[in-house]
Short mmCIF file of C-alpha atoms in Angstrom, two decimals:
data_model
loop_
_atom_site.label_atom_id
_atom_site.label_comp_id
_atom_site.label_asym_id
_atom_site.label_seq_id
_atom_site.Cartn_x
_atom_site.Cartn_y
_atom_site.Cartn_z
CA MET O 15 214.94 159.56 9.27
CA LYS O 16 216.40 157.20 11.82
CA LEU O 17 213.89 155.39 13.65
CA LEU O 18 213.71 156.72 17.39
CA ARG O 19 213.77 154.41 20.24
CA ARG O 20 210.35 154.29 22.11
CA LYS O 21 209.13 152.56 25.22
CA ILE O 22 206.28 150.97 23.16
CA ASP O 23 209.21 148.89 21.64
CA SER O 24 209.65 146.95 24.81
CA TYR O 25 206.05 146.64 25.36
CA LEU O 26 205.51 145.05 22.05
CA GLU O 27 208.26 142.57 22.69
CA GLU O 28 206.51 141.57 25.80
CA TRP O 29 203.08 141.37 24.06
CA ILE O 30 204.39 138.92 21.34
CA LYS O 31 205.89 136.84 23.96
CA ASP O 32 202.42 136.08 25.67
CA GLU O 33 200.94 132.95 24.01
CA ASN O 34 197.49 134.16 25.15
CA ARG O 35 197.96 137.68 23.64
CA LYS O 36 194.91 139.56 22.54
CA PRO O 37 194.52 142.13 19.73
CA LEU O 38 196.22 145.22 20.70
CA VAL O 39 194.73 148.85 20.26
CA VAL O 40 197.53 151.52 20.41
CA LYS O 41 195.82 154.71 21.00
CA GLY O 42 197.35 158.37 21.16
CA ALA O 43 197.37 161.65 19.81
CA ARG O 44 198.14 162.41 16.20
CA GLN O 45 201.90 162.29 14.89
CA ILE O 46 203.34 160.84 18.18
CA GLY O 47 205.09 157.99 16.33
CA LYS O 48 202.38 155.05 16.64
CA THR O 49 202.63 153.92 13.01
CA GLU O 50 206.36 154.04 12.81
CA SER O 51 206.72 151.94 15.99
CA ILE O 52 204.28 149.22 15.05
CA ARG O 53 205.83 149.01 11.43
CA SER O 54 209.36 148.48 12.76
CA PHE O 55 208.12 145.95 15.13
CA ALA O 56 206.07 144.01 12.61
CA LYS O 57 209.01 143.98 10.03
CA SER O 58 211.30 142.17 12.57
CA HIS O 59 208.62 139.58 13.69
CA TYR O 60 206.42 138.55 10.96
CA GLU O 61 206.85 137.02 7.56
CA ASN O 62 203.52 138.68 6.24
CA ILE O 63 202.14 142.03 7.18
CA VAL O 64 198.66 143.06 6.09
CA GLU O 65 198.69 146.81 6.66
CA ILE O 66 195.35 148.82 6.14
CA ASN O 67 194.96 152.49 6.55
CA PHE O 68 191.28 153.39 6.81
CA VAL O 69 191.98 157.06 6.00
CA PHE O 70 194.10 156.58 2.76
CA GLN O 71 192.32 153.20 1.80
CA LYS O 72 188.74 154.10 2.34
CA LYS O 73 187.54 151.13 0.30
CA PHE O 74 188.65 148.71 2.92
CA LYS O 75 185.92 150.00 5.31
CA GLN O 76 183.59 147.61 3.54
CA ILE O 77 185.30 144.56 4.73
CA PHE O 78 182.97 144.24 7.82
CA GLU O 79 179.71 144.62 5.86
CA GLY O 80 179.20 140.77 5.75
CA GLY O 81 179.85 140.30 9.45
CA TYR O 82 182.76 139.90 11.71
CA GLU O 83 183.83 136.32 11.14
CA VAL O 84 187.48 136.17 10.39
CA ASP O 85 187.20 134.20 7.23
CA ASN O 86 184.69 136.62 5.92
CA ILE O 87 187.01 139.58 6.62
CA ILE O 88 189.96 137.90 5.15
CA LYS O 89 188.08 136.90 2.07
CA ASN O 90 186.84 140.57 1.70
CA ILE O 91 190.39 141.99 2.04
CA SER O 92 191.55 139.58 -0.55
CA LEU O 93 188.86 140.47 -2.87
CA LEU O 94 190.05 144.13 -2.67
CA ASP O 95 193.77 143.19 -2.72
CA PRO O 96 194.51 139.66 -4.14
CA THR O 97 198.28 140.23 -3.82
CA LEU O 98 198.14 140.06 0.09
CA THR O 99 199.17 136.78 1.84
CA PHE O 100 197.56 135.33 4.84
CA SER O 101 199.52 132.67 6.59
CA PRO O 102 198.30 131.46 10.06
CA GLY O 103 200.90 132.05 12.77
CA THR O 104 203.18 134.18 10.57
CA THR O 105 200.91 137.06 9.53
CA LEU O 106 200.00 140.42 11.42
CA LEU O 107 196.92 142.47 10.63
CA PHE O 108 197.81 146.09 11.08
CA PHE O 109 194.76 148.19 11.00
CA ASP O 110 195.71 151.95 11.11
CA GLU O 111 193.50 154.85 11.63
CA LEU O 112 191.06 152.92 13.60
CA GLN O 113 188.91 156.03 14.39
CA GLU O 114 187.77 156.14 10.77
CA CYS O 115 186.26 152.65 11.07
CA PRO O 116 184.76 151.89 14.28
CA ASP O 117 183.44 148.47 12.98
CA CYS O 118 187.12 147.32 13.11
CA ALA O 119 187.24 147.21 16.84
CA THR O 120 184.18 145.16 16.94
CA SER O 121 185.83 142.52 14.90
CA LEU O 122 188.62 142.11 17.62
CA LYS O 123 186.56 139.48 19.47
CA SER O 124 186.43 137.30 16.53
CA PHE O 125 190.07 137.59 15.79
CA LYS O 126 190.95 136.72 19.38
CA GLN O 127 188.54 133.69 19.45
CA ASP O 128 189.85 132.41 15.90
CA GLY O 129 193.54 132.78 17.03
CA ARG O 130 195.09 132.38 13.62
CA PHE O 131 196.44 135.87 13.14
CA ASP O 132 197.76 138.54 15.44
CA VAL O 133 196.10 141.93 15.17
CA ILE O 134 197.31 145.43 16.15
CA CYS O 135 195.14 148.58 15.75
CA SER O 136 196.44 152.01 15.78
CA GLY O 137 194.13 155.09 16.18
CA SER O 138 194.31 158.72 16.89
CA LEU O 139 192.44 159.41 20.06
CA MET O 140 190.83 162.20 17.87
CA GLY O 141 187.42 160.97 17.17
CA LEU O 142 187.88 157.53 18.69
CA TYR O 143 184.70 156.93 20.60
CA TYR O 144 183.62 153.44 21.52
CA LYS O 145 180.02 154.78 21.88
CA GLN O 146 179.89 154.41 18.02
CA ILE O 147 180.79 150.99 17.98
CA GLU O 148 178.28 148.14 17.88
CA SER O 149 180.63 146.04 20.46
CA ASN O 150 183.99 147.08 21.55
CA SER O 151 185.19 143.63 22.24
CA VAL O 152 185.53 143.98 25.98
CA GLY O 153 187.79 141.30 27.45
CA TYR O 154 189.24 140.38 23.92
CA LYS O 155 191.52 143.26 23.35
CA THR O 156 194.42 144.99 25.18
CA ASP O 157 194.47 148.86 25.09
CA TYR O 158 197.90 150.65 25.19
CA GLU O 159 198.00 154.48 25.28
CA MET O 160 200.98 156.03 23.61
CA HIS O 161 202.25 159.54 24.43
CA SER O 162 204.87 161.92 22.68
CA MET O 163 208.38 161.28 23.79
CA ASP O 164 209.21 161.48 27.56
CA PHE O 165 212.30 162.74 28.75
CA GLU O 166 214.00 159.36 28.96
CA GLU O 167 213.10 158.74 25.22
CA PHE O 168 214.55 162.16 24.53
CA LEU O 169 217.74 161.29 26.35
CA TRP O 170 217.88 158.13 24.05
CA ALA O 171 217.24 160.22 20.95
CA LYS O 172 220.34 162.44 22.24
CA GLY O 173 222.52 159.24 22.28
CA TYR O 174 222.54 158.55 26.11
CA SER O 175 222.71 154.83 26.97
CA ASP O 176 220.60 152.90 29.69
CA ASP O 177 223.64 152.82 31.93
CA GLN O 178 223.87 156.66 31.91
CA ILE O 179 220.22 157.11 32.55
CA ALA O 180 220.36 154.46 35.23
CA ASP O 181 223.22 156.66 36.79
CA ILE O 182 220.70 159.66 36.98
CA GLY O 183 218.32 157.33 38.88
CA ASN O 184 221.06 156.34 41.25
CA HIS O 185 221.71 159.96 42.22
CA VAL O 186 218.04 160.36 42.95
CA PHE O 187 217.44 157.18 44.85
CA GLN O 188 220.63 157.68 47.09
CA LEU O 189 219.92 161.39 47.40
CA GLN O 190 223.45 161.97 45.98
CA PRO O 191 223.90 165.46 44.45
CA PHE O 192 224.97 165.66 40.82
CA SER O 193 228.51 167.16 40.11
CA VAL O 194 228.49 170.59 38.66
CA LEU O 195 229.23 169.01 35.16
CA GLU O 196 226.44 166.61 35.35
CA TYR O 197 224.04 169.00 36.57
CA GLN O 198 224.81 171.84 33.92
CA VAL O 199 224.62 169.17 31.04
CA LEU O 200 221.34 167.68 32.08
CA MET O 201 219.84 170.95 32.66
CA ASP O 202 220.83 172.19 29.18
CA ILE O 203 219.19 168.96 27.83
CA PHE O 204 216.06 169.58 29.82
CA ARG O 205 215.71 173.26 28.77
CA ASP O 206 215.81 172.11 25.12
CA TYR O 207 213.20 169.36 25.86
CA MET O 208 210.99 171.97 27.34
CA ILE O 209 211.18 174.01 24.11
CA ILE O 210 211.18 170.99 21.77
CA GLY O 211 208.79 168.70 23.47
CA GLY O 212 208.31 165.06 22.48
CA MET O 213 206.80 165.13 19.06
CA PRO O 214 208.91 162.52 17.23
CA GLU O 215 209.45 164.55 13.98
CA VAL O 216 210.35 167.63 15.82
CA VAL O 217 212.80 165.77 18.14
CA ALA O 218 214.34 164.07 15.04
CA THR O 219 214.93 167.25 13.12
CA TYR O 220 216.36 168.90 16.40
CA VAL O 221 218.66 166.02 16.91
CA ARG O 222 219.79 165.85 13.29
CA GLN O 223 220.46 169.52 12.95
CA GLY O 224 221.91 170.09 16.59
CA ASN O 225 219.81 173.28 16.91
CA PHE O 226 216.26 174.51 16.85
CA SER O 227 216.13 175.52 13.30
CA GLY O 228 212.98 174.44 11.49
CA THR O 229 211.33 173.09 14.60
CA LEU O 230 209.03 175.93 15.33
CA GLU O 231 207.32 175.62 11.99
CA LEU O 232 206.81 171.84 12.41
CA GLN O 233 205.24 172.57 15.84
CA ARG O 234 202.92 175.15 14.42
CA GLN O 235 201.88 172.92 11.61
CA LEU O 236 200.98 170.36 14.43
CA LEU O 237 198.94 173.04 16.02
CA ARG O 238 197.14 173.87 12.87
CA ASP O 239 196.51 170.15 12.06
CA TYR O 240 194.92 169.83 15.63
CA GLU O 241 192.50 172.65 14.75
CA GLU O 242 191.81 170.96 11.46
CA ASP O 243 191.15 167.74 13.19
CA ILE O 244 188.84 169.45 15.71
CA THR O 245 186.85 170.86 12.96
CA LYS O 246 186.65 167.46 11.33
CA TYR O 247 185.78 165.16 14.23
CA THR O 248 183.49 167.41 16.35
CA GLN O 249 179.83 167.82 16.03
CA GLU O 250 178.61 170.54 13.71
CA GLY O 251 177.76 174.03 14.89
CA LEU O 252 178.06 175.19 18.51
CA GLU O 253 179.93 172.06 19.76
CA ARG O 254 182.81 172.61 17.20
CA THR O 255 182.86 176.28 18.14
CA LYS O 256 183.20 175.49 21.71
CA VAL O 257 186.06 172.88 21.32
CA LEU O 258 188.01 175.48 19.21
CA SER O 259 187.38 178.45 21.69
CA PHE O 260 188.26 176.25 24.57
CA TYR O 261 191.43 174.97 22.84
CA ARG O 262 192.69 178.49 21.81
CA HIS O 263 192.30 179.94 25.28
CA ILE O 264 194.62 177.51 27.03
CA PRO O 265 197.70 179.66 26.73
CA VAL O 266 195.83 182.74 27.79
CA PHE O 267 194.87 181.28 31.18
CA LEU O 268 198.30 179.76 31.71
CA ALA O 269 199.92 183.14 31.48
CA LYS O 270 197.77 184.15 34.40
CA GLU O 271 199.00 183.98 37.94
CA ASN O 272 196.61 181.34 39.37
CA LYS O 273 196.51 179.63 35.76
CA LYS O 274 192.89 178.47 36.62
CA PHE O 275 190.93 177.94 33.37
CA GLN O 276 187.90 180.17 33.62
CA VAL O 277 184.91 179.38 31.12
CA SER O 278 183.23 182.50 31.98
CA LYS O 279 186.08 184.35 30.39
CA ILE O 280 185.84 182.68 27.02
CA ALA O 281 182.66 183.99 25.93
CA LYS O 282 179.93 186.37 27.23
CA GLY O 283 177.43 184.56 29.48
CA ALA O 284 179.51 181.17 29.01
CA ARG O 285 178.93 178.51 31.66
CA ASN O 286 181.17 175.64 32.68
CA ARG O 287 178.34 173.03 32.27
CA GLU O 288 178.15 174.23 28.59
CA TYR O 289 181.82 173.53 28.03
CA ILE O 290 182.52 170.33 29.87
CA GLY O 291 182.14 168.49 26.73
CA ALA O 292 184.82 170.36 25.14
CA LEU O 293 187.05 169.75 28.10
CA GLU O 294 186.44 166.05 27.75
CA TRP O 295 186.65 165.89 24.10
CA LEU O 296 190.26 167.64 24.08
CA ALA O 297 191.50 165.30 26.98
CA ASN O 298 190.21 162.27 25.25
CA ALA O 299 191.85 163.47 22.00
CA GLY O 300 195.15 163.44 23.82
CA ILE O 301 195.63 167.22 23.39
CA ILE O 302 195.32 168.36 26.88
CA ASN O 303 195.96 167.39 30.53
CA PRO O 304 193.26 168.61 32.99
CA CYS O 305 194.42 169.07 36.42
CA TYR O 306 191.40 169.19 38.77
CA CYS O 307 191.33 171.09 42.11
CA MET O 308 191.05 168.63 45.27
CA GLU O 309 188.27 169.28 47.80
CA SER O 310 190.57 168.51 50.47
CA ALA O 311 194.28 167.69 50.80
CA GLU O 312 193.74 164.11 51.80
CA LEU O 313 193.31 160.63 50.54
CA PRO O 314 192.01 159.08 48.31
CA LEU O 315 192.86 161.20 45.13
CA LYS O 316 190.21 159.74 42.94
CA GLY O 317 186.67 161.11 43.64
CA ASN O 318 188.16 163.86 45.85
CA TYR O 319 188.17 166.79 43.46
CA ILE O 320 185.89 169.47 42.22
CA PRO O 321 184.93 168.74 38.54
CA ASN O 322 184.27 172.40 37.59
CA GLN O 323 187.55 173.74 38.98
CA TYR O 324 190.51 172.97 36.75
CA LYS O 325 193.68 173.79 35.18
CA ILE O 326 194.46 173.06 31.69
CA TYR O 327 198.00 172.07 30.54
CA PHE O 328 199.06 171.11 26.93
CA ARG O 329 199.90 167.54 26.70
CA ASP O 330 203.30 168.17 24.98
CA SER O 331 205.26 171.39 26.24
CA GLY O 332 206.73 172.05 22.81
CA LEU O 333 203.20 172.79 21.57
CA LEU O 334 202.71 175.13 24.48
CA VAL O 335 205.95 177.00 23.50
CA ALA O 336 204.71 176.94 19.75
CA SER O 337 201.43 178.62 20.68
CA LEU O 338 203.10 181.61 22.46
CA ASP O 339 203.49 185.01 20.73
CA GLU O 340 206.61 185.77 18.50
CA GLU O 341 208.18 187.82 21.44
CA SER O 342 207.96 184.95 23.86
CA GLN O 343 209.30 182.60 21.20
CA GLU O 344 212.28 184.90 20.68
CA ASP O 345 212.83 185.40 24.49
CA LEU O 346 212.85 181.67 24.94
CA ARG O 347 214.98 180.42 22.08
CA ALA O 348 217.32 183.33 21.49
CA ASN O 349 217.75 184.85 24.98
CA LYS O 350 216.99 181.65 26.87
CA ASN O 351 214.91 183.38 29.43
CA TYR O 352 213.14 180.28 30.61
CA GLY O 353 211.59 182.29 33.64
CA THR O 354 209.16 184.11 31.38
CA TYR O 355 205.44 183.33 31.19
CA LYS O 356 204.83 183.28 34.90
CA GLY O 357 206.34 179.71 35.51
CA ALA O 358 203.79 178.20 33.17
CA LEU O 359 206.37 176.46 31.01
CA PHE O 360 207.77 174.70 34.17
CA GLU O 361 204.17 173.63 35.43
CA ASN O 362 203.19 172.37 32.07
CA ILE O 363 206.28 170.31 31.40
CA VAL O 364 206.22 168.75 35.09
CA GLY O 365 202.34 168.13 34.59
CA ASP O 366 203.03 166.43 31.24
CA MET O 367 205.93 164.37 32.62
CA LEU O 368 203.63 163.30 35.67
CA VAL O 369 201.00 162.08 33.07
CA LYS O 370 203.70 160.26 31.02
CA ALA O 371 204.75 158.56 34.12
CA GLY O 372 201.22 157.21 34.76
CA TYR O 373 199.92 159.97 37.30
CA PRO O 374 196.47 161.75 36.99
CA LEU O 375 196.73 165.44 37.82
CA TYR O 376 195.27 167.11 40.91
CA TYR O 377 196.04 170.42 42.58
CA TYR O 378 194.83 172.25 45.75
CA ARG O 379 193.78 175.65 46.82
CA ASN O 380 192.04 176.17 50.12
CA GLU O 381 189.10 178.61 50.53
CA LYS O 382 191.12 181.48 51.96
CA SER O 383 193.98 180.95 49.08
CA THR O 384 196.53 180.87 51.96
CA ILE O 385 197.73 177.51 50.60
CA GLU O 386 198.10 176.47 47.04
CA MET O 387 199.92 173.58 45.76
CA ASP O 388 200.63 172.57 42.03
CA PHE O 389 200.27 168.79 42.15
CA PHE O 390 199.68 165.82 44.31
CA VAL O 391 200.89 162.29 43.90
CA ARG O 392 200.88 159.33 46.35
CA ASP O 393 202.91 156.44 47.44
CA ALA O 394 201.64 153.24 49.21
CA ARG O 395 201.26 155.29 52.53
CA SER O 396 200.95 158.80 52.11
CA LEU O 397 199.63 161.88 49.96
CA ILE O 398 202.62 163.59 48.48
CA PRO O 399 202.40 167.51 47.68
CA VAL O 400 204.58 168.51 44.71
CA GLU O 401 205.54 171.96 44.08
CA VAL O 402 207.08 173.50 40.88
CA LYS O 403 209.21 176.55 41.10
CA ALA O 404 210.56 178.61 38.23
CA ASN O 405 213.47 179.37 40.60
CA ASP O 406 214.34 178.51 44.07
CA SER O 407 212.01 180.64 45.94
CA GLU O 408 210.47 179.99 49.37
CA THR O 409 207.67 177.33 49.62
CA PRO O 410 205.35 178.49 52.44
CA SER O 411 202.46 176.25 51.22
CA LEU O 412 204.60 173.15 51.11
CA ARG O 413 205.82 173.70 54.79
CA LYS O 414 202.38 174.34 55.96
CA LEU O 415 201.02 171.21 54.42
CA ILE O 416 203.70 169.22 55.93
CA GLU O 417 203.67 170.89 59.34
CA SER O 418 200.14 171.21 59.91
CA ASP O 419 198.06 168.62 61.93
CA ASN O 420 195.23 169.31 59.56
CA TYR O 421 196.73 167.06 56.94
CA PRO O 422 197.57 163.71 58.46
CA ASP O 423 197.93 161.84 55.21
CA ILE O 424 200.91 164.14 54.28
CA GLN O 425 204.29 162.86 55.65
CA TYR O 426 206.73 164.83 53.09
CA GLY O 427 206.74 166.77 50.14
CA ILE O 428 208.75 167.32 46.84
CA LYS O 429 209.92 170.36 45.16
CA PHE O 430 210.93 170.49 41.59
CA CYS O 431 213.20 173.53 40.76
CA ASN O 432 216.56 174.55 39.31
CA LYS O 433 218.52 173.05 42.19
CA ASN O 434 220.40 170.12 43.00
CA ILE O 435 219.32 167.15 45.07
CA GLY O 436 218.68 167.83 48.85
CA PHE O 437 216.48 166.99 51.72
CA ASN O 438 215.67 169.40 54.64
CA GLY O 439 213.85 166.94 56.89
CA LYS O 440 210.42 168.05 55.46
CA PHE O 441 210.61 167.93 51.74
CA TYR O 442 212.86 166.63 49.04
CA THR O 443 214.34 169.16 46.51
CA LEU O 444 214.98 167.75 42.94
CA PRO O 445 215.98 169.05 39.69
CA TYR O 446 213.26 169.23 36.97
CA PHE O 447 215.13 166.61 34.74
CA THR O 448 214.36 163.87 37.40
CA VAL O 449 210.52 164.00 37.24
CA PHE O 450 210.46 160.99 34.95
CA LEU O 451 211.93 159.04 37.95
CA LEU O 452 209.34 160.14 40.43
CA LYS O 453 207.28 156.90 40.63
CA SER O 454 210.44 154.82 41.19
CA PHE O 455 211.54 157.43 43.80
CA CYS O 456 208.13 157.19 45.62
CA ARG O 457 208.35 153.32 45.72
CA GLN O 458 211.89 153.83 47.41
CA MET O 459 210.44 155.95 50.09
CA VAL O 460 208.13 153.14 51.41
CA LYS O 461 210.63 150.52 51.63
#
């Protein structure tokens, strides 16, 4: 399978140029392409690669038993596999599946202080908790969180060049509407991305075949794998049951009009405080994106939210699609009825794209429910309400937030929908497929 271009590729190129580089820990959900990207980078930059997978090579968990000095670790690795070569300055130690051996993270301080060998660790966020680690080498490692493929990476996979993608950005930054052809082509690609999502194996299958054939089964297998990992990594008994129940109810609540996740509906007598651990576990595992309700529509964003009021989105839109019932699947894939499921698909993918762009997720609903807003971001000066529409319907909440004197931090808004670029003096209308450019767009607004 052709290796897909990923954004971590350029990050790794910058990392190796840094003479004071620290051991790198690449974290992310399972099967998002961490291992493949690191291997490809290693093959083109190092004479010797020592790759250890703590899942498949369990015997190597012993290498830290004698302490964390580099010489001791190298000696123990060589005892277990004498064919490996350790040449200072030209060797990369790649420790994969870090979550299976927390002691490995403790050793990173020693590797940084020693300086003879580069180290990259990769781990699923599933079960990767530094509380279990004797020392997590604070200040002696660099963390990088990797996601499934964003829309720009999806365009790369489809064969689009950097110049073509830059042209999309030029349209947005200059508020120049797309031609009919440009708009139609990009919307068709976006709709496919909404169904396919960004899991590399699924994307590669779709690109190779030019259609959806076989992709649904790959996605459903990923969902089964996630359930298996929840069973494997969560605590015994009630905690495991709570995480699984929480996870399985996500599509149920997204189907509702307000999409608010209600723990009381999961089980009889269930209370939010009993399930907060399940929420945090699934978020830390890279499976979900929580979106918290803001106390008030004002800055700052962090700290200005209600912890027990939230919506839950899948971190990959393709996995949400795969979790739907058979009829919805057929409606989406065969009939291309993208307006189904009460707009949840559009909210989910925009939320996922915002997270991949570096935004935390927040929404707002006032006490009387007369104002509701899907998301909020910010630029250097103001709070920006972001509305997502499955069609080009009216936006009374967006207008109220912008026009009312009660929200002085809000100067303008953004509406993502199936409509070309425009500005009516109050909010910008942008097509869904431009969400990945939002951070750059907001920077342009304050120049």
